[in-house]
Coordinates of C-alpha atoms in Angstrom, one line a residue:
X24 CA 0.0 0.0 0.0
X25 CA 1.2 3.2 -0.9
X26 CA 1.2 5.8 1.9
X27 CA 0.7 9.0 -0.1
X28 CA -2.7 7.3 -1.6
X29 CA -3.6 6.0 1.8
X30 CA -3.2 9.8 3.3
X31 CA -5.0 11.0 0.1
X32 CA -7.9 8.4 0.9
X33 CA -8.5 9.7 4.1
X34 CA -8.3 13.4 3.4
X35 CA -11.2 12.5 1.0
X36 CA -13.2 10.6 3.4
X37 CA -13.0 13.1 5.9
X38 CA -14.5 15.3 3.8
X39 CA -17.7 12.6 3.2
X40 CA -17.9 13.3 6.9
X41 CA -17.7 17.0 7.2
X42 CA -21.6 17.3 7.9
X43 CA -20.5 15.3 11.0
X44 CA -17.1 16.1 11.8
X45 CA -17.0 20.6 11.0
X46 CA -20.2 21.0 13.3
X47 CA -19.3 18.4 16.6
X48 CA -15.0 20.1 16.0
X49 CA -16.8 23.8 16.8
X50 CA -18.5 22.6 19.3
X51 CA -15.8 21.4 21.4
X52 CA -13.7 24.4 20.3
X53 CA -15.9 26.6 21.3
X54 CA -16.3 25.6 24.7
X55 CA -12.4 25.2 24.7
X56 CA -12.1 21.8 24.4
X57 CA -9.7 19.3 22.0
X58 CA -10.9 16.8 19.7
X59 CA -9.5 14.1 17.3
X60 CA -10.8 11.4 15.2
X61 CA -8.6 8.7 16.6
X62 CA -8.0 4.8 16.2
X63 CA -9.6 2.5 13.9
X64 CA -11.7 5.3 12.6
X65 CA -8.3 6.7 11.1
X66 CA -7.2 3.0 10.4
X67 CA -10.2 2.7 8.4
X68 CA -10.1 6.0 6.2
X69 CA -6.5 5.0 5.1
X70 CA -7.5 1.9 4.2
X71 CA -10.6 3.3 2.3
X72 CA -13.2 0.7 4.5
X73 CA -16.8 1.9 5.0
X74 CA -16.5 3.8 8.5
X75 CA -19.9 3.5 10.1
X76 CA -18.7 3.9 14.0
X77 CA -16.8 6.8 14.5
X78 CA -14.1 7.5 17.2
X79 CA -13.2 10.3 18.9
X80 CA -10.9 11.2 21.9
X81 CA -11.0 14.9 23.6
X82 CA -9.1 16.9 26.8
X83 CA -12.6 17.6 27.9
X84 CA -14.2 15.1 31.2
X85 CA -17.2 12.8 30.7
X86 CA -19.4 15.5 32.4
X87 CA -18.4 18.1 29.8
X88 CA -18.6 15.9 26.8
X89 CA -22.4 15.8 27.5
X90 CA -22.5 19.2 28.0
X91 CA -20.8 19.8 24.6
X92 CA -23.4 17.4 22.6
X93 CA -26.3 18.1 24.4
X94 CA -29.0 19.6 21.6
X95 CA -26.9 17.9 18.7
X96 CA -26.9 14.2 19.4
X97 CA -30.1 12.7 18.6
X98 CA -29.6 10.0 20.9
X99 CA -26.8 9.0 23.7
X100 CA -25.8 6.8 26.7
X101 CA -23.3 6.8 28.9
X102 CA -23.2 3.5 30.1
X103 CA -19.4 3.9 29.8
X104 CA -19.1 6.6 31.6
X105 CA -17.1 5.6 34.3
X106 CA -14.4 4.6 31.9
X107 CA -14.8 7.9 30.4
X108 CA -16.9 7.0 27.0
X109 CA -19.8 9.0 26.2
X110 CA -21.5 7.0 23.2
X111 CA -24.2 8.9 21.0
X112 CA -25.8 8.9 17.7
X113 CA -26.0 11.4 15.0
X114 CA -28.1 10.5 12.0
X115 CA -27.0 7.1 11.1
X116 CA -23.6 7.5 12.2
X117 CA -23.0 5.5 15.9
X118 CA -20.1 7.6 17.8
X119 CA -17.8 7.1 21.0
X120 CA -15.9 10.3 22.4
X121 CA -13.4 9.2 24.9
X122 CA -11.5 11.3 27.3
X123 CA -8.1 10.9 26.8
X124 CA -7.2 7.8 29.4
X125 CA -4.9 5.2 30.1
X126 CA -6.0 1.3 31.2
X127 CA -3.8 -0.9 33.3
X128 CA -4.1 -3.9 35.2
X129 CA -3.7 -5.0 38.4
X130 CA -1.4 -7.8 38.2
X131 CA -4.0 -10.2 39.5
X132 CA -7.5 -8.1 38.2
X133 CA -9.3 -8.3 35.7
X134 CA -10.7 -5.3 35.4
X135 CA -9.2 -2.3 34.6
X136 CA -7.8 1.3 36.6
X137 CA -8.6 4.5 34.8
X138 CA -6.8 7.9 35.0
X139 CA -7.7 10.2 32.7
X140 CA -5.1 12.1 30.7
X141 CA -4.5 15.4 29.4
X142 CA -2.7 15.1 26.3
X143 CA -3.6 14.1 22.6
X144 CA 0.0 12.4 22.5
X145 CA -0.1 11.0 25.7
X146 CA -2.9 8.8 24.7
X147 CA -1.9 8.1 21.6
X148 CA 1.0 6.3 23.1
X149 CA -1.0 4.3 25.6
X150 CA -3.3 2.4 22.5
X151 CA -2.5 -1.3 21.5
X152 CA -0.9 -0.7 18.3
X153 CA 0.8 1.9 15.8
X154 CA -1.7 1.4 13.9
X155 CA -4.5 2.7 16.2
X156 CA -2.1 5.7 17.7
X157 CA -3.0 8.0 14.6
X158 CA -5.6 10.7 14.7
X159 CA -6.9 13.9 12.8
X160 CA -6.9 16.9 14.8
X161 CA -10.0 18.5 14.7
X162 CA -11.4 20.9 13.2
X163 CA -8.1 21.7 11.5
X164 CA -7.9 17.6 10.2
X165 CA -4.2 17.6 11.2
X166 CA -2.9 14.4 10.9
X167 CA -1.0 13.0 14.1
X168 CA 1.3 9.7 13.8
X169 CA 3.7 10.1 16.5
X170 CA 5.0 6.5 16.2
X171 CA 5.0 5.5 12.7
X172 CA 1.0 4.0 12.1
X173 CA 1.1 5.2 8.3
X174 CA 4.5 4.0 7.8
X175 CA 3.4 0.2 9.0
X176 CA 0.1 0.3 7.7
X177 CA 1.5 0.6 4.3
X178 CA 4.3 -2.3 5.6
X179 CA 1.5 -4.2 6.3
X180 CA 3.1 -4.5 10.0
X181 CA 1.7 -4.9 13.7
X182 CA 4.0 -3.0 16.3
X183 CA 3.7 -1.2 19.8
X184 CA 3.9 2.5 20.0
X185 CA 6.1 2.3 23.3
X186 CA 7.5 -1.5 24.5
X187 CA 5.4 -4.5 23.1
X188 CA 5.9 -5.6 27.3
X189 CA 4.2 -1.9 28.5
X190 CA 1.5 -2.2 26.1
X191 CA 0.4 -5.6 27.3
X192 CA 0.7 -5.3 31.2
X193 CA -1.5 -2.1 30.7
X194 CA -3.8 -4.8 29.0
X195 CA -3.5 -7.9 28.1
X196 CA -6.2 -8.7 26.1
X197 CA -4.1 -6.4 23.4
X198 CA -2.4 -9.8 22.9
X199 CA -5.7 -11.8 21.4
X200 CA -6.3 -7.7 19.5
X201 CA -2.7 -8.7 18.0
X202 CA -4.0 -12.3 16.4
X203 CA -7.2 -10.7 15.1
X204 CA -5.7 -7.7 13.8
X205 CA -3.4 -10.2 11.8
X206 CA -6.6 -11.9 10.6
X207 CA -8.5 -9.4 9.6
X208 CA -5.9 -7.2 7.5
X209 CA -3.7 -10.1 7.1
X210 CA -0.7 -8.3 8.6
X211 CA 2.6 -9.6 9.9
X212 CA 3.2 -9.0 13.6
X213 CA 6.5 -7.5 14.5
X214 CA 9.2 -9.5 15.7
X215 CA 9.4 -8.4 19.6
X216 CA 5.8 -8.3 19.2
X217 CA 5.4 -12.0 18.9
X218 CA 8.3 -12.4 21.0
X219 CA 6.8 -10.4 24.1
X220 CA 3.4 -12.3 23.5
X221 CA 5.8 -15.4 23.9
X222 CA 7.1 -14.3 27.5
X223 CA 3.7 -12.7 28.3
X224 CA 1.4 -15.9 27.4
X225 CA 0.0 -15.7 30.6
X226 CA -1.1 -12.9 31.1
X227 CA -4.1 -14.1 29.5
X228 CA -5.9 -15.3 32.2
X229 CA -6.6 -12.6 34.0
X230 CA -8.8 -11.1 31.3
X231 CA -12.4 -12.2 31.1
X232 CA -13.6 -14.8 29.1
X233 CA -16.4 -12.6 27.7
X234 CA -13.7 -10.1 26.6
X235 CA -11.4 -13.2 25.3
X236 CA -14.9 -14.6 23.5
X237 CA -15.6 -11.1 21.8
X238 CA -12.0 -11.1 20.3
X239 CA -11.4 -14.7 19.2
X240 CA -15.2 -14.1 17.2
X241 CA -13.8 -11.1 15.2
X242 CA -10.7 -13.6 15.0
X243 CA -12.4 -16.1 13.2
X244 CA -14.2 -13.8 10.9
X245 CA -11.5 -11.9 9.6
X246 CA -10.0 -12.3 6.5
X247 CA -7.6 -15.1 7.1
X248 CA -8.4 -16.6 10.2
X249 CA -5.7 -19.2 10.1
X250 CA -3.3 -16.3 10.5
X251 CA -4.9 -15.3 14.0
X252 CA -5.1 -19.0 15.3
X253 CA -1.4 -19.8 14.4
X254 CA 0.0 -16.6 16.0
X255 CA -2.2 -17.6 19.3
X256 CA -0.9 -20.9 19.0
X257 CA 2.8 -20.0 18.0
X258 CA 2.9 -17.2 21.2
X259 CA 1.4 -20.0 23.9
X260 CA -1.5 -18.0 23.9
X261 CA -3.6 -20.8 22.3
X262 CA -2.7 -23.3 25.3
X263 CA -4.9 -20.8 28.0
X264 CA -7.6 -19.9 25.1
X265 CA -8.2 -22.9 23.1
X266 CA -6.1 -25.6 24.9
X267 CA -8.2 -28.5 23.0
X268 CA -6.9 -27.2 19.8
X269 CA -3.3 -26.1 20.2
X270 CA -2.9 -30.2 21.3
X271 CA -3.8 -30.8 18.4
X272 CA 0.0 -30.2 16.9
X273 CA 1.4 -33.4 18.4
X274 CA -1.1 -35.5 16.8
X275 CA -0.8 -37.7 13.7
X276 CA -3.6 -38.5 11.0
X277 CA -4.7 -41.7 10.1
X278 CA -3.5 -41.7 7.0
X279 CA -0.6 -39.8 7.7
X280 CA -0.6 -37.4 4.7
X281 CA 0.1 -34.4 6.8
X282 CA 2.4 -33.4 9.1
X283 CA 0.1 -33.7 12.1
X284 CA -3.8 -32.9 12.6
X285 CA -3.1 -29.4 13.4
X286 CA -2.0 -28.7 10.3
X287 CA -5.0 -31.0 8.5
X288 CA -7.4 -28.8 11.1
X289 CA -6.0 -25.2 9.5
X290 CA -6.0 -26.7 6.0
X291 CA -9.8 -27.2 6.8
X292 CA -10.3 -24.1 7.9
X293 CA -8.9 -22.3 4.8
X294 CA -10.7 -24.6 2.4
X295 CA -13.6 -23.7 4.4
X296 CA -13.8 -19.7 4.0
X297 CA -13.1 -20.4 0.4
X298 CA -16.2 -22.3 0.3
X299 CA -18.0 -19.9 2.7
X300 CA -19.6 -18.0 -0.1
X301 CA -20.8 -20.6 -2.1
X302 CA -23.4 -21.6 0.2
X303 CA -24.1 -18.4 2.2
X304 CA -26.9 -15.8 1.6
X305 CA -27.2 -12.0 1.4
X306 CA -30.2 -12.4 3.8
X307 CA -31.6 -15.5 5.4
X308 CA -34.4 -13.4 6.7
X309 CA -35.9 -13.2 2.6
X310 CA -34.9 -17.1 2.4
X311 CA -37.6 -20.3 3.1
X312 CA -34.1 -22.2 4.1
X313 CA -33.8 -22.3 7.4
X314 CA -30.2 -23.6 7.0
X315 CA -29.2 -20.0 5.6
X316 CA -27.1 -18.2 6.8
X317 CA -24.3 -14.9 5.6
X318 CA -20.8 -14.6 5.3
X319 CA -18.5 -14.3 6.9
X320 CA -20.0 -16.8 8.9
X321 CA -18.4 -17.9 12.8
X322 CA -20.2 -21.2 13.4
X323 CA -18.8 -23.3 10.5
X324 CA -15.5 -21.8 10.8
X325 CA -15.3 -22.3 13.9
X326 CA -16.2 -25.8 13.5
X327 CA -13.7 -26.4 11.3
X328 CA -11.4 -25.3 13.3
X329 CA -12.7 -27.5 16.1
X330 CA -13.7 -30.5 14.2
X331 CA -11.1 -32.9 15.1
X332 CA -10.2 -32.1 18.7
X333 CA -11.4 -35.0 19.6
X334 CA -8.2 -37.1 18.2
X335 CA -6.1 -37.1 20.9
X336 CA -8.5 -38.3 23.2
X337 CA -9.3 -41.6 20.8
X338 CA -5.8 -42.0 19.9
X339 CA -5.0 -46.0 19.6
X340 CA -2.5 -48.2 18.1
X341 CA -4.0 -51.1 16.0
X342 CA -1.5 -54.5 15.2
X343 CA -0.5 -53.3 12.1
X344 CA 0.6 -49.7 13.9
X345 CA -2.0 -47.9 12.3
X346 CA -3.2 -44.7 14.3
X347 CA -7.2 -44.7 14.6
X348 CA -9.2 -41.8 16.3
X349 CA -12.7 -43.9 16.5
X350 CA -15.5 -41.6 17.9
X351 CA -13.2 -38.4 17.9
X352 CA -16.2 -37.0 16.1
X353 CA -18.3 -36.9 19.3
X354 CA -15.9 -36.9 21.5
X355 CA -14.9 -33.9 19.8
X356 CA -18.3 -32.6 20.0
X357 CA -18.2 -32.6 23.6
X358 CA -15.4 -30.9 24.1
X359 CA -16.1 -28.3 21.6
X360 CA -19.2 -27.5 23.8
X361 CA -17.3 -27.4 26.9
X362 CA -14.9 -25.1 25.8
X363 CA -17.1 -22.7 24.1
X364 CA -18.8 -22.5 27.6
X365 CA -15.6 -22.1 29.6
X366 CA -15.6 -18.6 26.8
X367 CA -19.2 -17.9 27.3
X368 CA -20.7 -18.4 24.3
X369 CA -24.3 -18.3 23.7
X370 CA -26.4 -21.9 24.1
X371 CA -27.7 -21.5 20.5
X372 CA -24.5 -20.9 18.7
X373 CA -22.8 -23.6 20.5
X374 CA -25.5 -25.9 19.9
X375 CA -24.4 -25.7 16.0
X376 CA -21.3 -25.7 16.3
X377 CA -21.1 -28.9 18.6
X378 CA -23.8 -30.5 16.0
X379 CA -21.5 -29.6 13.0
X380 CA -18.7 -31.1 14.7
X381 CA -20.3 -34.2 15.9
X382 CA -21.9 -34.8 12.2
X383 CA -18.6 -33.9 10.2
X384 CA -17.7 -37.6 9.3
X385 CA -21.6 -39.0 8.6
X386 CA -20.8 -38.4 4.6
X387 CA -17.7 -40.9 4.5
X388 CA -18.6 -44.4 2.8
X389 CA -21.7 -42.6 0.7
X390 CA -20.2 -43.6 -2.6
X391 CA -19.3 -47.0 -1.5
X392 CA -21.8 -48.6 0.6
X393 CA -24.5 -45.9 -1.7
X394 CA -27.3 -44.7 0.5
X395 CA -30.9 -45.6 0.3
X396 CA -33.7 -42.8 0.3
X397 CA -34.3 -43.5 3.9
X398 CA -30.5 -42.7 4.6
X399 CA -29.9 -39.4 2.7
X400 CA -33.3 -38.2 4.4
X401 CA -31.8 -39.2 8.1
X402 CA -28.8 -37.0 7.0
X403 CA -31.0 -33.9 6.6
X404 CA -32.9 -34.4 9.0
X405 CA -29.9 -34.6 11.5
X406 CA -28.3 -31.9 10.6
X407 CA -31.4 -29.6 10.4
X408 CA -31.0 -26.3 10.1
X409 CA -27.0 -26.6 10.0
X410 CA -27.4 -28.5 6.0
X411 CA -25.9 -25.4 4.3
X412 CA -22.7 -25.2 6.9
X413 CA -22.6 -29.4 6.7
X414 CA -22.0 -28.7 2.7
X415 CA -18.9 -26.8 3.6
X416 CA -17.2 -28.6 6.3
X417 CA -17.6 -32.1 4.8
X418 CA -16.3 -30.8 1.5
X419 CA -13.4 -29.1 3.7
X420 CA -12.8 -31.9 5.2
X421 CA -11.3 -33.6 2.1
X422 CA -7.4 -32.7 2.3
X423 CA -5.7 -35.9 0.7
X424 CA -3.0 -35.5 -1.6
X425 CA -4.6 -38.4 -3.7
X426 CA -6.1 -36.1 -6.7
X427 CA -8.2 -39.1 -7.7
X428 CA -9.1 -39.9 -4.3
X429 CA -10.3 -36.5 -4.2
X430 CA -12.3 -35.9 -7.3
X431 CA -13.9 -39.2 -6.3
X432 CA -15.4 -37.5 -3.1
X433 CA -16.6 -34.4 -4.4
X434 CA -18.4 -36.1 -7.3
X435 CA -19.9 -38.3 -4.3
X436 CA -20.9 -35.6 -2.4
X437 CA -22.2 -32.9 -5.6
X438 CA -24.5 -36.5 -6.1
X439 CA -25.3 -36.6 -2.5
X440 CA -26.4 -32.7 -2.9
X441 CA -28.0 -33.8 -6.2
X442 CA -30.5 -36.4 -4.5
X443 CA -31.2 -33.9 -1.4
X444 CA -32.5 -31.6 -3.9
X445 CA -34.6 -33.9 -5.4
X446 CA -36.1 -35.6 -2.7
X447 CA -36.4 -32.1 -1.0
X448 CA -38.8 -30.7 -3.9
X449 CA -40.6 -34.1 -3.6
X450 CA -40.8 -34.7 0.3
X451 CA -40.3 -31.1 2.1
X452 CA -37.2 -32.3 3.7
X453 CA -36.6 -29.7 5.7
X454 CA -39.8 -30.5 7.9
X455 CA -40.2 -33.8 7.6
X456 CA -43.5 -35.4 10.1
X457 CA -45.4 -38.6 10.4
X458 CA -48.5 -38.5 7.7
X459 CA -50.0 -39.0 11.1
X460 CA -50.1 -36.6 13.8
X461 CA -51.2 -36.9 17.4
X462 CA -54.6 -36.4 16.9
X463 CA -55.5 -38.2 14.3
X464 CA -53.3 -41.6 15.8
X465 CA -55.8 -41.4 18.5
X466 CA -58.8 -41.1 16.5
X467 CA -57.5 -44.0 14.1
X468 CA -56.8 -46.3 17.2
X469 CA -60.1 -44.8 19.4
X470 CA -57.4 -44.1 22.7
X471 CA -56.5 -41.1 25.1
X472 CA -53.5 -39.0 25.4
X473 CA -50.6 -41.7 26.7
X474 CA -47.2 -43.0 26.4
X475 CA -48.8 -44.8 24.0
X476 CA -49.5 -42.4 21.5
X477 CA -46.2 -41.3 21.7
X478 CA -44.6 -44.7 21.0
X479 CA -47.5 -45.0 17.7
X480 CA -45.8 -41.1 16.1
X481 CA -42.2 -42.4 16.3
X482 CA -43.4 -45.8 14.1
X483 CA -44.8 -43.6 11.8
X484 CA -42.1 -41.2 11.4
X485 CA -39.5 -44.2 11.1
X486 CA -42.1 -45.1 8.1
X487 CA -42.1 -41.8 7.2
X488 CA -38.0 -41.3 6.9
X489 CA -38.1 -45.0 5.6
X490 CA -40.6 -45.3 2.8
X491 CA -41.0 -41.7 2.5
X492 CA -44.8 -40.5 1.7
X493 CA -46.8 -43.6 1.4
X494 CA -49.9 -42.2 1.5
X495 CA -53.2 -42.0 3.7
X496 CA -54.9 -45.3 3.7
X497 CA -51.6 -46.9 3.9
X498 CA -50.7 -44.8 6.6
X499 CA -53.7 -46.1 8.6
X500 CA -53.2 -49.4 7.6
X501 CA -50.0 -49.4 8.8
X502 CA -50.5 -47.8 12.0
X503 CA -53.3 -50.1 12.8
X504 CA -51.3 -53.4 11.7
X505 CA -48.6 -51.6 14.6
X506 CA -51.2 -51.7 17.2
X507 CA -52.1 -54.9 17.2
X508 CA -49.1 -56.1 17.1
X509 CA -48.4 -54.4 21.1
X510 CA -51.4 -56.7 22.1

């Protein structure tokens, strides 16, 4: 990136704010006050992204920042007050003014000590990266880059604006910032960086596994997630936040084509967000699929990532000194869900993430055995509303070096696809029931609410999922034939 085009960039984004920016600068100047457009909002403008948040920092206290925007905002909160954030909202635009701060830890807390600053540089040198210490003075739109940000955006480089070691006792969660910031702009991280993350691994703990949850999400949905998750791993960092997965480097594969299932597990989740937008939607509220779902996407990648953490745990030898993993997939499953608990994460999302995990080997011996009817409908109806995010990680899945090998699977599975579709338009896959409810099984069979009745729907939807639609009177006939057969 050239630095000269990345200033000009900005300089004309700026002035796409100016309805914004001119009027809120005069009002702080008038009332004596500093103000800068600081952090990822200048980030953003030199990289030309879309900057829908805006981010300001000021000399001026909490109190007087809501003295200064009282009668312009339309909105605000200052839930964040204490930590001297006023939030507000201005047309469409969402907006944070911060008074210039610092954050440091306790070395055993995990929350963290305020004291407000007084200086534009002073702050600047107390953010995580270079790369978030610019700003634009305001209303002037003097650009500020005391430690080089413009200079390692356009090198493409993560770096500390003092000591990598200050910068992550003031807060250590600036460690996991590091791994996602090299995800998401697919940046290289300095070399005392990584080095200080190395020594500082622990330091980890002490943050907040909501705060850790919030980081490794934007992580995974960066641009190139493997990036992040090798850099957490590389550092140590991985063995406190996702110790299931960083054991996954000693391991072997069955068919030992890669170096170890660590490296298989990455090679997954690349293949994955390649495949990501094949299957994903530009709004799964317009869409009758209740698999859909939009991109980037953290529940399949995130199951890929996962998917075979269950290996070490089945590890055996057979006679032949063969390595099987048998059951890793729920194994895996299991732990998947236990971990994303340990971070927090909602029950919904790691429902289907444990499900995809705990599904991701059902495909394997389609094109031999072939499947019956009855089968391929079983494997929608297991997966549900994760069939789109299925797609992906069993086609992932497929690493082999064998070309042949390969081609052979992904013709298996485009069939397998091929015959969902087809039996979907027929059959209404997606909701498959009995062509007898409740009600009518106790009309048929003249009996009360019971266990029984119960017992009568699951024969009819293993019928159902069997022969598929075989009609009323057969239905009945069946059900009845059923019933006299439990005397």
């Amino acid at each position: 990136m050239d630095a000269a085009q990345a200033h000009a960039r900005m300089l004309e984004a700026l002035d796409g704010l100016a309805h914004v920016l001119d009027p809120l600068a005069e009002r702080f100047a008038a009332r004596g006050y500093e103000l800068a457009l600081v952090g990822g909002s200048v980030r953003d403008a030199l990289l030309g992204r879309d900057m829908p948040d805006l981010d300001f920092t000021t000399d001026a206290r909490p109190d007087d920042i809501l003295a200064v925007i009282k009668g312009w905002a339309d909105a605000h909160w200052d839930i964040g007050k204490r930590f001297g954030t006023i939030g507000l909202r201005k047309g469409d635009r969402l907006i944070e003014i911060t008074t210039y701060r610092a954050e440091q830890y306790d070395a055993d807390s995990r929350k963290p000590v305020v004291a407000f600053g007084d200086t534009l540089d002073d702050d600047l040198v107390r953010r995580d990266f270079t790369i978030g210490s610019m700003a634009v003075r305001l209303p002037g739109r003097v650009f500020v880059d005391p430690h080089g940000g413009l200079t390692d955006l356009a090198a493409g480089v993560i770096r500390t604006p003092g000591t990598p070691e200050d910068s992550f006792s003031d807060d250590p969660l600036r460690m996991m910032r590091g791994a996602r910031f090299s995800s998401q702009l697919d940046f290289a991280v300095a070399p005392e960086v990584r080095e200080a993350m190395t020594r500082m691994s622990e330091r980890i703990d002490i943050i907040s596994a909501e705060r850790v949850r919030d980081e490794l999400t934007k992580l995974m949905t960066g641009l190139r997630p493997r990036a992040g998750i090798e850099l957490l791993v590389d550092t140590g960092i991985g063995d406190h936040v996702l110790p299931e997965f960083a054991a996954l480097r000693d391991q072997q594969d069955e068919h030992n084509r890669h170096k170890d299932v660590y490296e298989h597990s990455l090679t997954v989740l690349d293949q994955t967000v390649g495949l990501e937008s094949a299957y994903a939607v530009d709004d799964p509220d317009d869409q009758d699929d209740p698999s859909a779902f939009t991109s980037p996407d953290f529940i399949v990648r995130f199951a890929a990532l996962m998917h075979d953490v269950g290996k070490p745990r089945t590890r055996r030898f057979d006679e032949d000194g063969g390595v099987t993993f048998h059951h890793h997939d729920i194994v895996g499953a299991k732990l998947t869900s236990k971990r994303m608990k340990a971070l927090t994460f909602d029950k919904d999302t790691t429902k289907k993430v444990a499900k995809l995990v705990e599904l991701h080997l059902r495909f394997y011996g389609y094109g031999d055995a072939g499947w019956s009817d009855s089968a391929v409908r079983r494997y929608v109806t297991d997966a549900g509303d994760q069939l789109r995010r299925l797609h992906i990680l069993t086609r992932s899945d497929v690493t082999t070096r064998n070309r042949r090998k390969a081609q052979r699977l992904a013709r298996n599975y485009d069939d397998l696809e091929r015959r969902i579709a087809a039996l979907a338009e027929k059959e209404k896959l997606d909701s498959i029931r009995p062509e007898l409810d409740g009600k009518q099984i106790m009309e048929i069979l003249g009996i009360p609410p019971s266990p029984l009745v119960g017992a009568a729907y699951r024969h009819m939807l293993e019928i159902r999922m069997e022969d598929g639609i075989v009609g009323p009177d057969e239905a009945e006939r069946r059900l009845r034939e059923w019933f006299a057969e439990q005397g």
